[in-house]
PDB file of C-alpha atoms in Angstrom:
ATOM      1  CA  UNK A   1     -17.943 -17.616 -17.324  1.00 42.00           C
ATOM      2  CA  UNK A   2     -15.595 -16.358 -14.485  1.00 54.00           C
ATOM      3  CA  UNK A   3     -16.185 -18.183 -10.981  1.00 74.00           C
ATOM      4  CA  UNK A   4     -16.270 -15.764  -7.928  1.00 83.00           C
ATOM      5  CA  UNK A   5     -12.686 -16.165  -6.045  1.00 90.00           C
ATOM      6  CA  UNK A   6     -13.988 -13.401  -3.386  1.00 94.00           C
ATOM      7  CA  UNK A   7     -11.563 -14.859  -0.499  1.00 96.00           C
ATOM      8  CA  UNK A   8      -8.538 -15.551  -2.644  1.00 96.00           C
ATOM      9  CA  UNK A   9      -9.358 -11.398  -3.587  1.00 94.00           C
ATOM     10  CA  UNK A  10     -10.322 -10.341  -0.340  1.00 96.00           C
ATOM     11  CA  UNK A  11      -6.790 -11.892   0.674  1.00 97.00           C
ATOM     12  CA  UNK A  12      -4.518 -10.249  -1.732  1.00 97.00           C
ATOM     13  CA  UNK A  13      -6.142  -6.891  -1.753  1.00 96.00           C
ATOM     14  CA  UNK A  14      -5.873  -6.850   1.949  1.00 98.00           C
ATOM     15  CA  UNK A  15      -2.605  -7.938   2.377  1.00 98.00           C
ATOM     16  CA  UNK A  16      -1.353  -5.865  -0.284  1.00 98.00           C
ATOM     17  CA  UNK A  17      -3.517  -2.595   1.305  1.00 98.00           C
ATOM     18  CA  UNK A  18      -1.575  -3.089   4.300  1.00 98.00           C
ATOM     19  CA  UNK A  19       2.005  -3.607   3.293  1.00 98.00           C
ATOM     20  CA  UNK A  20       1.625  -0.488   1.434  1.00 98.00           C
ATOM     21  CA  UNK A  21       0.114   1.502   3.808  1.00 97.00           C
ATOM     22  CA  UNK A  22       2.079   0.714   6.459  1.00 96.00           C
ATOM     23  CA  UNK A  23       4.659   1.303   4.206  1.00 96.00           C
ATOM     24  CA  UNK A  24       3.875   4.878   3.562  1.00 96.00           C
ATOM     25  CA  UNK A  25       3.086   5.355   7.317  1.00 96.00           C
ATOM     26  CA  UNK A  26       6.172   4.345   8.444  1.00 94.00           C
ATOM     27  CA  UNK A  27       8.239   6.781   5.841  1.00 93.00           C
ATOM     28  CA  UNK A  28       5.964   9.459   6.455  1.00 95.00           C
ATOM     29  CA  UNK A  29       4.557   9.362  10.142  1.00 94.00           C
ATOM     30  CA  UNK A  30       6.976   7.166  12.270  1.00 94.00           C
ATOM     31  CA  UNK A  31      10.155   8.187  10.731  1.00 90.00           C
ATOM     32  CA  UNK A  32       9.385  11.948  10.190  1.00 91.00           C
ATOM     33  CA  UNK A  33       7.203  11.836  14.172  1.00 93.00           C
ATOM     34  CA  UNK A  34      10.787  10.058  15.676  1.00 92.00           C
ATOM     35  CA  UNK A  35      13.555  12.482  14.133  1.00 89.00           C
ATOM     36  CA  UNK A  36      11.603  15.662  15.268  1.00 92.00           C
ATOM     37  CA  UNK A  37      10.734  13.924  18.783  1.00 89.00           C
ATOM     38  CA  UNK A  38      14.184  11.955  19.195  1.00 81.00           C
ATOM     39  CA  UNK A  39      16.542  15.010  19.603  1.00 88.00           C
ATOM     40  CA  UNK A  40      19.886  12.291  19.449  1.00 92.00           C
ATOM     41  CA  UNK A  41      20.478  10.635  16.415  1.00 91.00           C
ATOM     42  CA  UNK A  42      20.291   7.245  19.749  1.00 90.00           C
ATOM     43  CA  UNK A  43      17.273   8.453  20.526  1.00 92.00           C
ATOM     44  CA  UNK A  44      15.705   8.837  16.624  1.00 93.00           C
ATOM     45  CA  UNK A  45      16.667   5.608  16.238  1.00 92.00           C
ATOM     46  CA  UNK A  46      15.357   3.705  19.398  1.00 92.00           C
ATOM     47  CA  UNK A  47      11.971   5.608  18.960  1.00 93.00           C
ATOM     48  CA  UNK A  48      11.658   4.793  15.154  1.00 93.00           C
ATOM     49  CA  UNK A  49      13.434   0.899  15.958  1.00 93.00           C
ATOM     50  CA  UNK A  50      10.377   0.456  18.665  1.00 94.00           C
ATOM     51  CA  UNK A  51       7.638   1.638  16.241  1.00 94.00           C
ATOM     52  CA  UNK A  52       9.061  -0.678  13.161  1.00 94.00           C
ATOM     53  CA  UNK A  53       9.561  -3.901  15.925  1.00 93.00           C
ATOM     54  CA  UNK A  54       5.935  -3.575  16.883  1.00 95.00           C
ATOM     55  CA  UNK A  55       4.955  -3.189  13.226  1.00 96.00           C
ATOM     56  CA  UNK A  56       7.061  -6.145  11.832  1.00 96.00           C
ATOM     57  CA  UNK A  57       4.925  -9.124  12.743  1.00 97.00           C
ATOM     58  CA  UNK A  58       1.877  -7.321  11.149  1.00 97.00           C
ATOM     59  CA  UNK A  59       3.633  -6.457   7.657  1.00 97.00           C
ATOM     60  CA  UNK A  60       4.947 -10.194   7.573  1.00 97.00           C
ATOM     61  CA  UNK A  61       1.552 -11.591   8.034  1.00 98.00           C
ATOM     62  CA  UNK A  62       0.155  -8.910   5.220  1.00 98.00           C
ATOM     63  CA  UNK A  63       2.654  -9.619   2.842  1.00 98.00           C
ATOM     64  CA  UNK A  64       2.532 -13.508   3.495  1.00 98.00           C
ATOM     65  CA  UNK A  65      -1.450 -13.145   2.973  1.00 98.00           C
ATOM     66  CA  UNK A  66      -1.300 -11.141   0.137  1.00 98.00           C
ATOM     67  CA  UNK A  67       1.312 -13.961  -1.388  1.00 98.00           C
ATOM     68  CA  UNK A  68      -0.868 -16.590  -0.633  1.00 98.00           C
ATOM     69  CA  UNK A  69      -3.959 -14.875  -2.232  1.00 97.00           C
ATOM     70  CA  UNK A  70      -1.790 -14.249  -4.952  1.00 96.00           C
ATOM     71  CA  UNK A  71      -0.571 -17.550  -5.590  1.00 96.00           C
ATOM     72  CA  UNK A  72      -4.499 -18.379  -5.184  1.00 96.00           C
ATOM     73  CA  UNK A  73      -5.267 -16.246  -7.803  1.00 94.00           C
ATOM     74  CA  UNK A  74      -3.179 -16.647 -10.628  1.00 94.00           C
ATOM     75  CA  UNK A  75      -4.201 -20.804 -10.021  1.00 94.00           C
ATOM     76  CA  UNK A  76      -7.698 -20.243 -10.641  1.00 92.00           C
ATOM     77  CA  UNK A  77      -7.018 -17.675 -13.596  1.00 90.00           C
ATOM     78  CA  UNK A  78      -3.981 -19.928 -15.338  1.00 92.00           C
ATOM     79  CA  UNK A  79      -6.617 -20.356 -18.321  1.00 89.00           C
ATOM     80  CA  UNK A  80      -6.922 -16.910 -18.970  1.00 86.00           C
ATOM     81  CA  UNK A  81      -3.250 -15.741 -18.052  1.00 88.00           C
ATOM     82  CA  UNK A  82      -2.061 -18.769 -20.358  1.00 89.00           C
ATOM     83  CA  UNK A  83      -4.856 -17.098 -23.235  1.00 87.00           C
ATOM     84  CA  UNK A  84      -5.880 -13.961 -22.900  1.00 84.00           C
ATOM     85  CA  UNK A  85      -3.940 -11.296 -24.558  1.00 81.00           C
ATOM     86  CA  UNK A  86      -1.482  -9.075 -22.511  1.00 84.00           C
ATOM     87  CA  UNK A  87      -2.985 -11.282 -19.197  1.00 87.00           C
ATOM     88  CA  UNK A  88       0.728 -12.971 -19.304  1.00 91.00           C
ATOM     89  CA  UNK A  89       2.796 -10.279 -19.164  1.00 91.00           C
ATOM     90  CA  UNK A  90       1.193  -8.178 -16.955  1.00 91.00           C
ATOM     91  CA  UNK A  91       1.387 -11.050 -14.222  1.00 94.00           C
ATOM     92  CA  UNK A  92       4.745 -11.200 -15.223  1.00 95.00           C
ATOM     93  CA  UNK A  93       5.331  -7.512 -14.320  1.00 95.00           C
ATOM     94  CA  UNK A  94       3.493  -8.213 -11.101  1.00 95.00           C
ATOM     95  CA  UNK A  95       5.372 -10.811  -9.800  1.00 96.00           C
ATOM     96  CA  UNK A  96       8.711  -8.935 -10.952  1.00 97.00           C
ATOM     97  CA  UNK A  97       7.500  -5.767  -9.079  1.00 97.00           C
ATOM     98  CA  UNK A  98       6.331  -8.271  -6.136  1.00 98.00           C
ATOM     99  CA  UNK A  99       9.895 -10.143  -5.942  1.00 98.00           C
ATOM    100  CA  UNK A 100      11.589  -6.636  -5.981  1.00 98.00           C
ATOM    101  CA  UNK A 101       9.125  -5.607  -2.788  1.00 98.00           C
ATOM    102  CA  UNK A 102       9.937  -8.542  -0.835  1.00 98.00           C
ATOM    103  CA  UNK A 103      13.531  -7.856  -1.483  1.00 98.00           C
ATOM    104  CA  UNK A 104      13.220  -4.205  -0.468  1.00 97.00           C
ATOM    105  CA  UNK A 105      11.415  -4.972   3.023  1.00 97.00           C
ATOM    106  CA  UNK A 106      13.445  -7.384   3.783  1.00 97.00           C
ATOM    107  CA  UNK A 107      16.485  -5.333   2.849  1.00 97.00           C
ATOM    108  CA  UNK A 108      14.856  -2.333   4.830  1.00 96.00           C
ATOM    109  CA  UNK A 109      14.311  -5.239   8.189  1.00 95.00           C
ATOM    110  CA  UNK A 110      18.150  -5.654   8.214  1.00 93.00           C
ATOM    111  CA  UNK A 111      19.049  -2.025   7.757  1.00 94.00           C
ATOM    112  CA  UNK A 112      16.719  -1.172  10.690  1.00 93.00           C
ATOM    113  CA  UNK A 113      17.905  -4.218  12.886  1.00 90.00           C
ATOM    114  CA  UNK A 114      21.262  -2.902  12.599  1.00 91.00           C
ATOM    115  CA  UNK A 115      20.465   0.613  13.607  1.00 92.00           C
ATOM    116  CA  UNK A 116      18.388  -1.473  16.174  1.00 91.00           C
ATOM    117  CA  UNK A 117      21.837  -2.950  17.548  1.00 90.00           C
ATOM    118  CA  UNK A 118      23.639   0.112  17.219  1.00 89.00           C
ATOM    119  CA  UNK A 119      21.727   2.478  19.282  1.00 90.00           C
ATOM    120  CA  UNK A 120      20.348   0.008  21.916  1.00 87.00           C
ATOM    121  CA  UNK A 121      21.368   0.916  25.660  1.00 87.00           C
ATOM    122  CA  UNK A 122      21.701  -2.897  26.442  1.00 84.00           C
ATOM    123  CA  UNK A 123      24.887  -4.086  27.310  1.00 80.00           C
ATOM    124  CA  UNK A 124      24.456  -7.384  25.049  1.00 80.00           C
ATOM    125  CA  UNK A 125      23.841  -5.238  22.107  1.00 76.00           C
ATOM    126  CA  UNK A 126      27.229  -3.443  22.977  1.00 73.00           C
ATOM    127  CA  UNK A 127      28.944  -6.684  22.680  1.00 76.00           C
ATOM    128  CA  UNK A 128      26.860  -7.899  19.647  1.00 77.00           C
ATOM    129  CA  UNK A 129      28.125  -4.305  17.949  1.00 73.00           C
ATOM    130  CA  UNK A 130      31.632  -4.785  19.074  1.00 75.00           C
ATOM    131  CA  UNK A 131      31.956  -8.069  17.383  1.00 77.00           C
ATOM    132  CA  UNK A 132      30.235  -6.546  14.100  1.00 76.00           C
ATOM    133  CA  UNK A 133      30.537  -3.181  13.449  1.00 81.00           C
ATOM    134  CA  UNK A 134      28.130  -1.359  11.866  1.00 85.00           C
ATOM    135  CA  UNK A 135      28.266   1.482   9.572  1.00 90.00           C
ATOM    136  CA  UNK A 136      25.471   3.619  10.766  1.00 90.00           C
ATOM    137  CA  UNK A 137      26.326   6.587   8.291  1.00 92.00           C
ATOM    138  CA  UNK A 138      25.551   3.707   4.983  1.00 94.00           C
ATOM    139  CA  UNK A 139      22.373   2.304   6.351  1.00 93.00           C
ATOM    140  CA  UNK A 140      20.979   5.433   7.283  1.00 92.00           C
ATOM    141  CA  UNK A 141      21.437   6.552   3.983  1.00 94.00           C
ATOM    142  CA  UNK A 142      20.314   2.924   2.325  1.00 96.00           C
ATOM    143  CA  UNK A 143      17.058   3.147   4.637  1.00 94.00           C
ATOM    144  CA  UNK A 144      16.652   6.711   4.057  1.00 92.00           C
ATOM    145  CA  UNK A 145      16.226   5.357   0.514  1.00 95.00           C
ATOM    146  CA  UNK A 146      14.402   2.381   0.738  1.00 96.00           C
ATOM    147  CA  UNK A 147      11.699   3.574   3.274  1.00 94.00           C
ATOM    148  CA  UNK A 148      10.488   5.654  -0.938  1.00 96.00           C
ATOM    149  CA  UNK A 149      11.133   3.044  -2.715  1.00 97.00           C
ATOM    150  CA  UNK A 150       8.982   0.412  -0.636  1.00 97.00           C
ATOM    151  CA  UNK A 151       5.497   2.456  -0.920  1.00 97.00           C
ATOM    152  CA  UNK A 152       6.208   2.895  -4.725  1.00 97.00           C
ATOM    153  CA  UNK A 153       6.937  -0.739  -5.508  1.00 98.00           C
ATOM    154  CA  UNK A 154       3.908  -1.778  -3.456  1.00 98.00           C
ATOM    155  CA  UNK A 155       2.109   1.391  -5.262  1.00 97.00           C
ATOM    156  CA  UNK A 156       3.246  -0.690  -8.719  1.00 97.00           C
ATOM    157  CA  UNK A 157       1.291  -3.245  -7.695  1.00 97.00           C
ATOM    158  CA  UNK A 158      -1.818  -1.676  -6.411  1.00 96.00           C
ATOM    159  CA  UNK A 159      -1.823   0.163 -10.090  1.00 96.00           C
ATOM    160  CA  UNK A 160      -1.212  -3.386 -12.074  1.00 94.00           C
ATOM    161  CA  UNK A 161      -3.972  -4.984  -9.935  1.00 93.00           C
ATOM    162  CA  UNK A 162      -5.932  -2.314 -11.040  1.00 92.00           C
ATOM    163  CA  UNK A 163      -5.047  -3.099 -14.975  1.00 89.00           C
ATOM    164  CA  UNK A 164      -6.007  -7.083 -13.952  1.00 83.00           C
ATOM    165  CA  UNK A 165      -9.639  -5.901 -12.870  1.00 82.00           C
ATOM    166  CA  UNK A 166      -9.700  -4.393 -16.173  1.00 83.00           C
ATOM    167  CA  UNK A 167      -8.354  -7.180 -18.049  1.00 76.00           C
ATOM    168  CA  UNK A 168     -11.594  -9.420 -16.437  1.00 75.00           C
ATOM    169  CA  UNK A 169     -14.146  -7.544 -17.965  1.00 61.00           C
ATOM    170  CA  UNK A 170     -15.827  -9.523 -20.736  1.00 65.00           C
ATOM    171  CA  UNK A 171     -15.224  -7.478 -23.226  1.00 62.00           C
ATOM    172  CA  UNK A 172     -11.589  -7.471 -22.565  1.00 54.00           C
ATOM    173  CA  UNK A 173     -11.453 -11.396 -22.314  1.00 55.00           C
ATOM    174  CA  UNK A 174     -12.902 -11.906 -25.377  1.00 58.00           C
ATOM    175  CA  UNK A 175     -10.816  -9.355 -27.111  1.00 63.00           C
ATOM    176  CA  UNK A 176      -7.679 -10.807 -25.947  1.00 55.00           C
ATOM    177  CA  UNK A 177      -8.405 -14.238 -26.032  1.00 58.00           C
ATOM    178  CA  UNK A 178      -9.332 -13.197 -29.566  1.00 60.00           C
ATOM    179  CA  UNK A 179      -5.826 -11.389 -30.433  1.00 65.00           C
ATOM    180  CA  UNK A 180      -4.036 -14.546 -28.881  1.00 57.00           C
ATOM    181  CA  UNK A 181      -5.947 -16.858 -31.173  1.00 61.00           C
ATOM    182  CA  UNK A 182      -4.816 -14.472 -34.350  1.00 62.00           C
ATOM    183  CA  UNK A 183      -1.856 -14.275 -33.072  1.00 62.00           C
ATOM    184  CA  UNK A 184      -1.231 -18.051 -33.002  1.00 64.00           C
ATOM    185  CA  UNK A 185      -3.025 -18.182 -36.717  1.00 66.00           C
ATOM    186  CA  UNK A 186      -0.739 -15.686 -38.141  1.00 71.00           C
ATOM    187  CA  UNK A 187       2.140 -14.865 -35.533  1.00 71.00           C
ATOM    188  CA  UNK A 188       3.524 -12.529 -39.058  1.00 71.00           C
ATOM    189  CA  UNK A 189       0.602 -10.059 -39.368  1.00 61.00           C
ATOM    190  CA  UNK A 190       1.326  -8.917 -35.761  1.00 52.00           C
TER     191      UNK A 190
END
């Protein structure tokens, strides 16, 4: 009989509903709202740098409550990931397509910090970007890029938490905790 983890849930869902989302509202409304409102390319960037400061601290406490409800999770379901049929390796896709989100946003917090630098008015900044130039051409391009690719890894997710709901129904832990036990009978017929 499954015990209720609704916090542990209520965490990753939540965490992972927000990461997404904000996410998709960043690629769709703040970038798309500060090119048609920035006129400059300095401008553009300021406006969208300002909108993705204020948003940072938010996404890193989603993501680092979604990871904790996740880590949460797969502790009180090691039984059934460890015997249940096809439980294993979709938590092994998840945390693949989890690892390659984390890598994304924090590759997409660099690119913006440096377009951060770059188009700042204050005189520190000038220095900072003297010291270290910056290729504003590449990470334009890279965060063009990665702003997609962020909403669609975190999109991955949402759909392979759906397929784990699934996988807890009764009928699909007894199938595949049947299959695994065949399987380990007769690892040949399969």
């Amino acid at each position: 009989m499954s015990e209720r983890n609704t916090v542990l849930r209520s965490m990753h869902d939540v965490g992972l509903a927000a990461w997404f989302g904000g996410s998709l509202m960043g690629a769709v409304g703040l970038n798309s709202a500060a090119s048609a409102g920035g006129g400059t390319w300095r401008n553009t960037a300021q406006i969208a740098s300002v909108g993705w400061a204020k948003w940072t601290p938010v996404n890193a406490a989603a993501v680092a409550v979604h990871l904790a409800g996740s880590g949460g999770l797969l502790g009180a379901n090691a039984t059934r990931v460890a015997t249940q049929k096809g439980v294993a390796a979709s938590t092994i896709a998840k945390t693949v397509l989890t690892g390659a989100a984390l890598a994304a946003t924090a590759y997409s917090r660099v690119l913006g910090k440096k377009i951060e630098l770059a188009s700042s008015d204050d005189p520190a900044d000038f220095e900072k970007a003297a010291k270290h130039p910056i290729d504003t051409d590449k990470a334009q391009h890279d965060l063009a890029l990665v702003q997609w690719v962020l909403p669609a890894l975190t999109g991955g997710l949402i759909v392979l938490n759906a397929l784990h709901g699934e996988q807890q129904r009764p009928s699909q832990q007894a199938r595949g905790a049947l299959r695994h036990t065949l399987d380990a009978v007769n690892p040949q017929k399969r």
